[in-house]
Amino acid sequence: MEKVAVLTVLLSSFVAVSSWAEASENVYKFACGNKTLSLYKSSNAMFVDKTKADVLEIRSVTNGAVVNFRLYAEMGGSYTQYQMSIFDGNAKLNSQWLTAYNDPRRAANVTNCSIMNPAKGKCLARNQHWRR
């Protein structure tokens, strides 16, 4: 019975993480096709829908930012590599499904994204500094 209670508490805290973080820091949200991406810059975290991304890297570039991250398959053996490019208020999401040996399983996909609610009413790519 104790194990069930502990597991329930852990699962509830995991589900509450993204909503708690939204209340406690700026979050940048993007609508990219059928996916919603949430970038928590100060926590260095990215969520694709409700799944936390791995290997997150945020780089500042002239007039914008490039965000690289991965989502690993639950059963292992493959992952999806993502790269979001944000320039002058426009965002694109590149994605490709790869094997564990980095060989492509499918062709790369490019999706245009819209910025859903930029933090403090500012566009992510304009006048934003991506330094940690």
PDB file of C-alpha atoms in Angstrom:
ATOM      1  CA  MET A   1       0.000   0.000   0.000  1.00  0.00           C
ATOM      2  CA  GLU A   2       2.895   2.376   0.797  1.00  0.00           C
ATOM      3  CA  LYS A   3       4.418   1.803  -2.654  1.00  0.00           C
ATOM      4  CA  VAL A   4       1.110   2.751  -4.319  1.00  0.00           C
ATOM      5  CA  ALA A   5       0.890   5.942  -2.255  1.00  0.00           C
ATOM      6  CA  VAL A   6       4.488   6.916  -3.079  1.00  0.00           C
ATOM      7  CA  LEU A   7       3.938   6.218  -6.781  1.00  0.00           C
ATOM      8  CA  THR A   8       0.742   8.304  -6.762  1.00  0.00           C
ATOM      9  CA  VAL A   9       2.578  11.230  -5.143  1.00  0.00           C
ATOM     10  CA  LEU A  10       5.448  10.977  -7.650  1.00  0.00           C
ATOM     11  CA  LEU A  11       3.091  10.882 -10.646  1.00  0.00           C
ATOM     12  CA  SER A  12       1.043  13.817  -9.356  1.00  0.00           C
ATOM     13  CA  SER A  13       4.177  15.894  -8.805  1.00  0.00           C
ATOM     14  CA  PHE A  14       5.418  15.069 -12.331  1.00  0.00           C
ATOM     15  CA  VAL A  15       2.121  16.196 -13.909  1.00  0.00           C
ATOM     16  CA  ALA A  16       2.146  19.386 -11.830  1.00  0.00           C
ATOM     17  CA  VAL A  17       5.721  20.335 -12.827  1.00  0.00           C
ATOM     18  CA  SER A  18       4.898  22.109 -16.074  1.00  0.00           C
ATOM     19  CA  SER A  19       1.955  24.066 -14.630  1.00  0.00           C
ATOM     20  CA  TRP A  20       3.973  25.032 -11.532  1.00  0.00           C
ATOM     21  CA  ALA A  21       6.873  26.188 -13.685  1.00  0.00           C
ATOM     22  CA  GLU A  22       4.537  28.304 -15.827  1.00  0.00           C
ATOM     23  CA  ALA A  23       3.412  30.165 -12.727  1.00  0.00           C
ATOM     24  CA  SER A  24       6.927  30.672 -11.372  1.00  0.00           C
ATOM     25  CA  GLU A  25       8.881  31.732 -14.483  1.00  0.00           C
ATOM     26  CA  ASN A  26       8.543  32.974 -18.037  1.00  0.00           C
ATOM     27  CA  VAL A  27       7.517  30.310 -20.483  1.00  0.00           C
ATOM     28  CA  TYR A  28       7.645  30.601 -24.260  1.00  0.00           C
ATOM     29  CA  LYS A  29       5.013  28.529 -26.066  1.00  0.00           C
ATOM     30  CA  PHE A  30       4.964  27.527 -29.705  1.00  0.00           C
ATOM     31  CA  ALA A  31       2.320  25.795 -31.806  1.00  0.00           C
ATOM     32  CA  CYS A  32       4.137  23.620 -34.342  1.00  0.00           C
ATOM     33  CA  GLY A  33       1.712  21.526 -36.384  1.00  0.00           C
ATOM     34  CA  ASN A  34      -0.041  19.217 -33.927  1.00  0.00           C
ATOM     35  CA  LYS A  35       2.577  19.756 -31.183  1.00  0.00           C
ATOM     36  CA  THR A  36       2.757  22.387 -28.455  1.00  0.00           C
ATOM     37  CA  LEU A  37       6.273  23.262 -27.330  1.00  0.00           C
ATOM     38  CA  SER A  38       6.937  24.999 -24.022  1.00  0.00           C
ATOM     39  CA  LEU A  39      10.398  26.463 -23.407  1.00  0.00           C
ATOM     40  CA  TYR A  40      11.365  27.306 -19.818  1.00  0.00           C
ATOM     41  CA  LYS A  41      14.559  29.226 -20.446  1.00  0.00           C
ATOM     42  CA  SER A  42      15.636  29.956 -16.864  1.00  0.00           C
ATOM     43  CA  SER A  43      15.109  26.289 -15.874  1.00  0.00           C
ATOM     44  CA  ASN A  44      16.744  25.088 -19.106  1.00  0.00           C
ATOM     45  CA  ALA A  45      13.793  22.801 -19.882  1.00  0.00           C
ATOM     46  CA  MET A  46      11.665  22.084 -22.958  1.00  0.00           C
ATOM     47  CA  PHE A  47       8.370  20.180 -23.073  1.00  0.00           C
ATOM     48  CA  VAL A  48       6.798  18.757 -26.229  1.00  0.00           C
ATOM     49  CA  ASP A  49       3.143  18.540 -25.269  1.00  0.00           C
ATOM     50  CA  LYS A  50       3.613  17.066 -21.747  1.00  0.00           C
ATOM     51  CA  THR A  51       6.865  15.173 -22.419  1.00  0.00           C
ATOM     52  CA  LYS A  52      10.133  16.645 -21.139  1.00  0.00           C
ATOM     53  CA  ALA A  53      12.818  16.846 -23.814  1.00  0.00           C
ATOM     54  CA  ASP A  54      16.374  15.583 -23.365  1.00  0.00           C
ATOM     55  CA  VAL A  55      19.762  17.058 -24.330  1.00  0.00           C
ATOM     56  CA  LEU A  56      18.511  20.652 -24.500  1.00  0.00           C
ATOM     57  CA  GLU A  57      20.849  23.287 -25.937  1.00  0.00           C
ATOM     58  CA  ILE A  58      19.892  26.948 -26.425  1.00  0.00           C
ATOM     59  CA  ARG A  59      22.198  29.087 -28.555  1.00  0.00           C
ATOM     60  CA  SER A  60      21.974  32.815 -29.214  1.00  0.00           C
ATOM     61  CA  VAL A  61      22.498  33.843 -32.800  1.00  0.00           C
ATOM     62  CA  THR A  62      22.122  37.141 -34.637  1.00  0.00           C
ATOM     63  CA  ASN A  63      18.437  38.170 -34.603  1.00  0.00           C
ATOM     64  CA  GLY A  64      17.259  35.073 -32.741  1.00  0.00           C
ATOM     65  CA  ALA A  65      18.013  31.722 -31.218  1.00  0.00           C
ATOM     66  CA  VAL A  66      18.493  28.062 -32.110  1.00  0.00           C
ATOM     67  CA  VAL A  67      17.143  25.426 -29.732  1.00  0.00           C
ATOM     68  CA  ASN A  68      18.275  21.790 -30.116  1.00  0.00           C
ATOM     69  CA  PHE A  69      16.700  18.917 -28.183  1.00  0.00           C
ATOM     70  CA  ARG A  70      15.771  15.225 -28.391  1.00  0.00           C
ATOM     71  CA  LEU A  71      12.914  12.944 -27.460  1.00  0.00           C
ATOM     72  CA  TYR A  72      13.962   9.334 -26.865  1.00  0.00           C
ATOM     73  CA  ALA A  73      11.615   6.448 -27.676  1.00  0.00           C
ATOM     74  CA  GLU A  74      10.132   4.752 -24.610  1.00  0.00           C
ATOM     75  CA  MET A  75      11.486   1.355 -25.638  1.00  0.00           C
ATOM     76  CA  GLY A  76      14.886   2.731 -26.634  1.00  0.00           C
ATOM     77  CA  GLY A  77      16.802   2.187 -29.818  1.00  0.00           C
ATOM     78  CA  SER A  78      15.738   5.402 -31.534  1.00  0.00           C
ATOM     79  CA  TYR A  79      15.051   9.073 -30.908  1.00  0.00           C
ATOM     80  CA  THR A  80      13.745  12.183 -32.639  1.00  0.00           C
ATOM     81  CA  GLN A  81      16.200  15.049 -33.027  1.00  0.00           C
ATOM     82  CA  TYR A  82      14.592  18.501 -33.068  1.00  0.00           C
ATOM     83  CA  GLN A  83      15.971  21.905 -33.964  1.00  0.00           C
ATOM     84  CA  MET A  84      13.863  25.016 -33.533  1.00  0.00           C
ATOM     85  CA  SER A  85      15.112  28.131 -35.321  1.00  0.00           C
ATOM     86  CA  ILE A  86      13.664  31.440 -34.165  1.00  0.00           C
ATOM     87  CA  PHE A  87      14.558  34.495 -36.251  1.00  0.00           C
ATOM     88  CA  ASP A  88      12.876  37.891 -36.432  1.00  0.00           C
ATOM     89  CA  GLY A  89       9.657  36.619 -34.859  1.00  0.00           C
ATOM     90  CA  ASN A  90       9.381  33.526 -37.078  1.00  0.00           C
ATOM     91  CA  ALA A  91       9.903  29.996 -35.815  1.00  0.00           C
ATOM     92  CA  LYS A  92      10.506  26.707 -37.667  1.00  0.00           C
ATOM     93  CA  LEU A  93      10.813  23.247 -36.194  1.00  0.00           C
ATOM     94  CA  ASN A  94      13.022  20.704 -37.963  1.00  0.00           C
ATOM     95  CA  SER A  95      12.692  17.103 -36.824  1.00  0.00           C
ATOM     96  CA  GLN A  96      14.077  13.751 -37.849  1.00  0.00           C
ATOM     97  CA  TRP A  97      13.641  10.240 -36.480  1.00  0.00           C
ATOM     98  CA  LEU A  98      17.029   8.546 -36.018  1.00  0.00           C
ATOM     99  CA  THR A  99      18.322   5.143 -34.932  1.00  0.00           C
ATOM    100  CA  ALA A 100      20.554   4.713 -31.900  1.00  0.00           C
ATOM    101  CA  TYR A 101      23.469   4.890 -34.379  1.00  0.00           C
ATOM    102  CA  ASN A 102      22.283   8.293 -35.701  1.00  0.00           C
ATOM    103  CA  ASP A 103      21.096   6.842 -39.023  1.00  0.00           C
ATOM    104  CA  PRO A 104      17.896   8.434 -40.364  1.00  0.00           C
ATOM    105  CA  ARG A 105      14.758   6.295 -40.244  1.00  0.00           C
ATOM    106  CA  ARG A 106      12.711   8.888 -42.141  1.00  0.00           C
ATOM    107  CA  ALA A 107      13.364  12.088 -44.075  1.00  0.00           C
ATOM    108  CA  ALA A 108      13.634  15.326 -42.114  1.00  0.00           C
ATOM    109  CA  ASN A 109      10.392  17.207 -41.516  1.00  0.00           C
ATOM    110  CA  VAL A 110      10.087  21.025 -41.375  1.00  0.00           C
ATOM    111  CA  THR A 111       7.097  22.648 -39.657  1.00  0.00           C
ATOM    112  CA  ASN A 112       6.283  26.354 -39.366  1.00  0.00           C
ATOM    113  CA  CYS A 113       5.483  27.398 -35.805  1.00  0.00           C
ATOM    114  CA  SER A 114       3.541  30.252 -34.320  1.00  0.00           C
ATOM    115  CA  ILE A 115       4.525  31.901 -31.076  1.00  0.00           C
ATOM    116  CA  MET A 116       1.512  31.392 -28.814  1.00  0.00           C
ATOM    117  CA  ASN A 117       2.197  33.673 -25.854  1.00  0.00           C
ATOM    118  CA  PRO A 118       5.623  35.279 -25.750  1.00  0.00           C
ATOM    119  CA  ALA A 119       6.785  36.117 -22.228  1.00  0.00           C
ATOM    120  CA  LYS A 120       5.921  39.648 -21.137  1.00  0.00           C
ATOM    121  CA  GLY A 121       4.263  40.327 -24.484  1.00  0.00           C
ATOM    122  CA  LYS A 122       7.556  40.379 -26.395  1.00  0.00           C
ATOM    123  CA  CYS A 123       8.410  38.300 -29.407  1.00  0.00           C
ATOM    124  CA  LEU A 124      11.012  35.680 -28.508  1.00  0.00           C
ATOM    125  CA  ALA A 125      13.330  36.581 -31.371  1.00  0.00           C
ATOM    126  CA  ARG A 126      13.273  40.355 -30.877  1.00  0.00           C
ATOM    127  CA  ASN A 127      15.405  42.026 -28.210  1.00  0.00           C
ATOM    128  CA  GLN A 128      15.782  38.802 -26.258  1.00  0.00           C
ATOM    129  CA  HIS A 129      19.190  37.738 -24.979  1.00  0.00           C
ATOM    130  CA  TRP A 130      19.836  34.017 -24.691  1.00  0.00           C
ATOM    131  CA  ARG A 131      22.804  34.081 -22.337  1.00  0.00           C
ATOM    132  CA  ARG A 132      22.914  31.923 -19.240  1.00  0.00           C
TER     133      ARG A 132
END
